[in-house]
CSV table of C-alpha atoms in Angstrom, one decimal:
chain,number,residue,atom,x,y,z
R,49,SER,CA,87.6,82.4,114.6
R,50,ARG,CA,84.7,82.9,116.8
R,51,LEU,CA,86.7,85.7,118.4
R,52,ALA,CA,86.6,89.2,116.9
R,53,THR,CA,90.1,90.0,115.6
R,54,VAL,CA,91.6,93.4,114.6
R,55,ALA,CA,94.6,93.8,112.3
R,56,CYS,CA,97.0,96.4,113.5
R,57,LEU,CA,99.0,97.3,110.3
R,58,THR,CA,102.0,99.5,111.2
R,59,GLY,CA,103.9,98.7,108.0
R,60,HIS,CA,103.8,97.0,104.6
R,61,ALA,CA,101.0,94.2,104.3
R,62,PRO,CA,101.8,92.5,101.0
R,63,ALA,CA,100.7,89.0,100.0
R,64,ALA,CA,100.0,86.7,103.1
R,65,GLY,CA,100.1,90.0,105.3
R,66,CYS,CA,97.2,91.4,103.1
R,67,PHE,CA,95.2,87.9,103.4
R,68,LEU,CA,95.7,87.7,107.1
R,69,ALA,CA,94.5,91.2,107.4
R,70,MET,CA,91.3,90.6,105.4
R,71,ALA,CA,90.7,87.5,107.5
R,72,CYS,CA,90.2,89.9,110.5
R,73,ASP,CA,87.0,91.5,111.5
R,74,TYR,CA,88.6,95.1,111.4
R,75,ARG,CA,91.8,96.5,109.9
R,76,VAL,CA,93.6,99.5,111.1
R,77,MET,CA,96.6,100.9,109.1
R,78,TYR,CA,99.2,103.4,109.7
R,79,ALA,CA,98.9,106.3,107.1
R,80,GLY,CA,102.6,106.8,106.9
R,81,GLY,CA,105.0,109.5,107.7
R,82,THR,CA,108.7,110.5,108.0
R,83,VAL,CA,111.0,108.0,109.5
R,84,ASN,CA,114.6,108.8,110.0
R,85,GLY,CA,114.2,111.7,107.5
R,86,ARG,CA,112.5,109.3,104.7
R,87,LYS,CA,109.3,109.3,103.8
R,88,HIS,CA,107.4,106.0,104.6
R,89,GLU,CA,104.1,105.1,103.2
R,90,PRO,CA,102.9,101.4,103.9
R,91,LYS,CA,101.1,99.6,101.4
R,92,ILE,CA,98.7,96.7,101.3
R,93,GLY,CA,97.7,94.2,98.6
R,94,LEU,CA,98.2,90.9,96.9
R,95,ASN,CA,101.3,91.6,94.7
R,96,GLU,CA,102.1,88.2,93.7
R,97,THR,CA,102.0,88.7,89.8
R,98,GLN,CA,104.7,91.4,90.4
R,99,LEU,CA,106.8,88.3,91.5
R,100,GLY,CA,105.8,86.1,88.6
R,101,ILE,CA,103.2,84.1,90.4
R,102,ALA,CA,99.3,84.0,90.8
R,103,ALA,CA,97.7,84.6,94.2
R,104,PRO,CA,96.4,81.2,95.6
R,105,PRO,CA,92.6,81.0,94.8
R,106,TRP,CA,91.6,81.4,98.4
R,107,MET,CA,93.5,84.7,98.7
R,108,GLY,CA,92.1,86.0,95.3
R,109,GLN,CA,88.6,85.1,96.3
R,110,LEU,CA,88.8,86.9,99.6
R,111,LEU,CA,90.1,89.9,97.8
R,112,VAL,CA,87.1,89.7,95.6
R,113,ARG,CA,84.8,89.5,98.5
R,114,THR,CA,86.4,92.5,100.2
R,115,ILE,CA,86.7,95.0,97.5
R,116,GLY,CA,84.5,93.9,94.8
R,117,PHE,CA,84.8,91.8,91.6
R,118,ARG,CA,86.3,94.3,89.0
R,119,ARG,CA,88.4,96.3,91.4
R,120,ALA,CA,90.0,92.9,92.6
R,121,GLU,CA,90.3,91.6,89.0
R,122,LEU,CA,92.5,94.4,88.0
R,123,ALA,CA,94.4,94.4,91.5
R,124,LEU,CA,95.2,90.6,91.0
R,125,ALA,CA,96.2,91.1,87.4
R,126,MET,CA,98.6,94.0,88.1
R,127,GLY,CA,99.7,92.8,91.6
R,128,THR,CA,98.6,96.3,92.9
R,129,LEU,CA,99.8,97.5,96.4
R,130,PHE,CA,97.4,100.2,97.7
R,131,PRO,CA,98.5,103.2,99.8
R,132,PRO,CA,96.6,103.8,103.0
R,133,GLN,CA,94.1,106.3,101.7
R,134,THR,CA,93.1,104.3,98.6
R,135,ALA,CA,92.8,101.2,100.8
R,136,LEU,CA,90.4,103.0,103.1
R,137,GLU,CA,88.4,104.2,100.2
R,138,ILE,CA,87.9,100.7,98.6
R,139,GLY,CA,87.3,98.9,102.0
R,140,LEU,CA,90.4,97.0,102.1
R,141,VAL,CA,91.1,98.6,105.4
R,142,ASP,CA,88.6,100.0,107.7
R,143,ASP,CA,90.5,102.9,109.4
R,144,ILE,CA,93.6,104.8,109.0
R,145,VAL,CA,95.8,106.7,111.7
R,146,PRO,CA,97.4,109.8,110.4
R,147,SER,CA,101.1,110.2,111.2
R,148,ASP,CA,100.6,113.4,113.1
R,149,THR,CA,98.0,111.6,115.5
R,150,GLU,CA,99.0,112.0,119.2
R,151,GLU,CA,99.3,108.8,121.1
R,152,SER,CA,97.2,110.3,123.8
R,153,SER,CA,94.4,111.7,121.7
R,154,ASN,CA,92.2,108.7,122.4
R,155,ASP,CA,92.2,109.0,126.1
R,156,ASP,CA,88.6,109.5,126.6
R,157,ALA,CA,87.7,106.6,124.4
R,158,LEU,CA,90.0,104.4,126.2
R,159,GLN,CA,88.8,105.3,129.8
R,160,ALA,CA,85.3,104.4,128.5
R,161,LEU,CA,86.1,101.1,126.6
R,162,LEU,CA,89.2,99.4,128.0
R,163,PRO,CA,89.6,97.4,131.3
R,164,ASP,CA,91.7,99.2,133.8
R,165,LYS,CA,94.5,96.6,133.7
R,166,MET,CA,94.9,97.2,129.9
R,167,LYS,CA,95.0,101.0,129.8
R,168,ASP,CA,98.7,101.6,131.2
R,169,GLN,CA,100.1,99.1,128.9
R,170,MET,CA,98.2,100.2,125.9
R,171,MET,CA,99.1,104.0,126.4
R,172,GLN,CA,102.7,102.9,125.9
R,173,GLN,CA,102.0,101.7,122.5
R,174,ASN,CA,101.8,103.7,119.3
R,175,ALA,CA,98.6,105.4,117.8
R,176,VAL,CA,97.7,102.5,115.5
R,177,LEU,CA,97.7,100.0,118.2
R,178,GLN,CA,95.8,102.3,120.4
R,179,GLN,CA,93.0,102.5,117.8
R,180,SER,CA,93.2,98.7,117.3
R,181,TYR,CA,92.5,98.1,121.2
R,182,ILE,CA,89.5,100.5,120.9
R,183,GLN,CA,87.9,98.7,118.1
R,184,ALA,CA,88.5,95.3,120.0
R,185,ALA,CA,86.9,96.7,123.0
R,186,ARG,CA,84.0,97.7,120.9
R,187,PHE,CA,83.6,94.2,119.6
R,188,ALA,CA,83.9,92.8,123.2
R,189,LYS,CA,80.7,95.0,124.1
R,190,VAL,CA,78.7,93.1,121.6
R,191,PRO,CA,76.8,90.0,122.8
R,192,PRO,CA,79.0,87.2,121.4
R,193,GLN,CA,76.4,84.8,120.2
R,194,ALA,CA,74.9,87.6,118.0
R,195,ARG,CA,78.3,88.9,116.8
R,196,VAL,CA,79.3,85.3,115.8
R,197,ALA,CA,76.1,84.5,114.1
R,198,SER,CA,76.4,87.7,112.2
R,199,LYS,CA,80.0,86.9,111.2
R,200,MET,CA,79.2,83.5,109.9
R,201,LEU,CA,76.2,84.8,107.9
R,202,THR,CA,78.6,86.7,105.8
R,203,ARG,CA,81.7,84.4,105.7
R,204,SER,CA,80.4,80.7,106.0
R,205,GLU,CA,80.0,80.4,102.1
R,206,HIS,CA,83.6,81.4,101.5
R,207,LEU,CA,84.9,79.1,104.4
R,208,GLU,CA,82.9,76.3,103.1
R,209,ASP,CA,84.1,76.7,99.6
R,210,MET,CA,87.7,77.0,100.7
R,211,ILE,CA,87.5,73.7,102.6
R,212,ALA,CA,85.9,72.0,99.9
R,213,LYS,CA,88.5,73.1,97.3
R,214,ARG,CA,91.6,73.0,99.7
R,215,GLU,CA,93.1,69.8,98.0
R,216,HIS,CA,92.6,70.8,94.6
R,217,ASP,CA,93.7,74.6,95.0
R,218,THR,CA,96.9,73.4,97.1
R,219,ASP,CA,97.9,71.1,94.3
R,220,HIS,CA,97.3,73.8,91.7
R,221,PHE,CA,99.3,76.2,93.5
R,222,CYS,CA,102.3,74.0,94.3
R,223,GLY,CA,102.4,72.9,90.6
R,224,PHE,CA,102.4,76.4,89.4
R,225,ILE,CA,104.9,77.7,91.9
R,226,THR,CA,107.6,74.8,91.4
R,227,GLN,CA,107.8,75.6,87.7
R,228,GLU,CA,111.2,76.6,86.6
R,229,GLU,CA,110.3,80.0,85.2
R,230,VAL,CA,108.4,80.9,88.2
R,231,GLN,CA,111.3,79.7,90.4
R,232,CYS,CA,113.7,82.0,88.4
R,233,ASN,CA,111.4,84.9,89.1
R,234,LEU,CA,111.4,84.3,92.7
R,235,ARG,CA,115.0,84.0,92.9
R,236,GLU,CA,115.4,87.3,91.0
R,237,TYR,CA,113.1,88.9,93.4
R,238,VAL,CA,114.9,87.7,96.4
R,239,GLN,CA,118.1,89.1,94.9
R,240,GLN,CA,116.5,92.5,94.5
R,241,LEU,CA,115.5,92.5,98.1
R,242,LYS,CA,119.1,91.5,99.2
R,243,THR,CA,120.4,94.3,97.0
R,244,LYS,CA,117.9,96.9,98.4
R,245,SER,CA,118.8,95.9,101.9
R,246,LYS,CA,122.4,96.5,101.3
R,247,GLN,CA,121.8,99.9,100.1
R,248,LYS,CA,119.9,101.1,103.2
């Protein structure tokens, strides 16, 4: 997109969720905390191998470009889901918002960056969304022609490669995922999710 996009990650972002976040210009993630007496720590990553499948090529290549070859190679092989602090350290996210962050702590930044019509609405949202709004406002202050040109400088090669290989990659992924063994693994995973949901 020619627009600046910010991913606001308030929970887990596995697989396609991670891919969509990586496609954004900036990623803000909740650091985790206690919800209803239980510790909650969101995670992010391409965990397809844990389900018995491989990440589609366009997802895997974007992870390589985001966190580096060797780290991505291991993450893809193991289906690693990274906790917030680790994701920040390796560049998978750009900012994390601690669980004890006050939702009003960014008042000064908001007053300086956001249009008046957005302030009241934004202040009713959580701290992760607040930080996402702030970064979006920063992007909006950059001359769009320069920002878009800089974005395409770093992303055009990947986009061109993805478009050129789209049909081949789609056929490869569909052929892989429809194998009986893979379908069996997926059914088992769905059943595990159902069981876990009933236990809550």
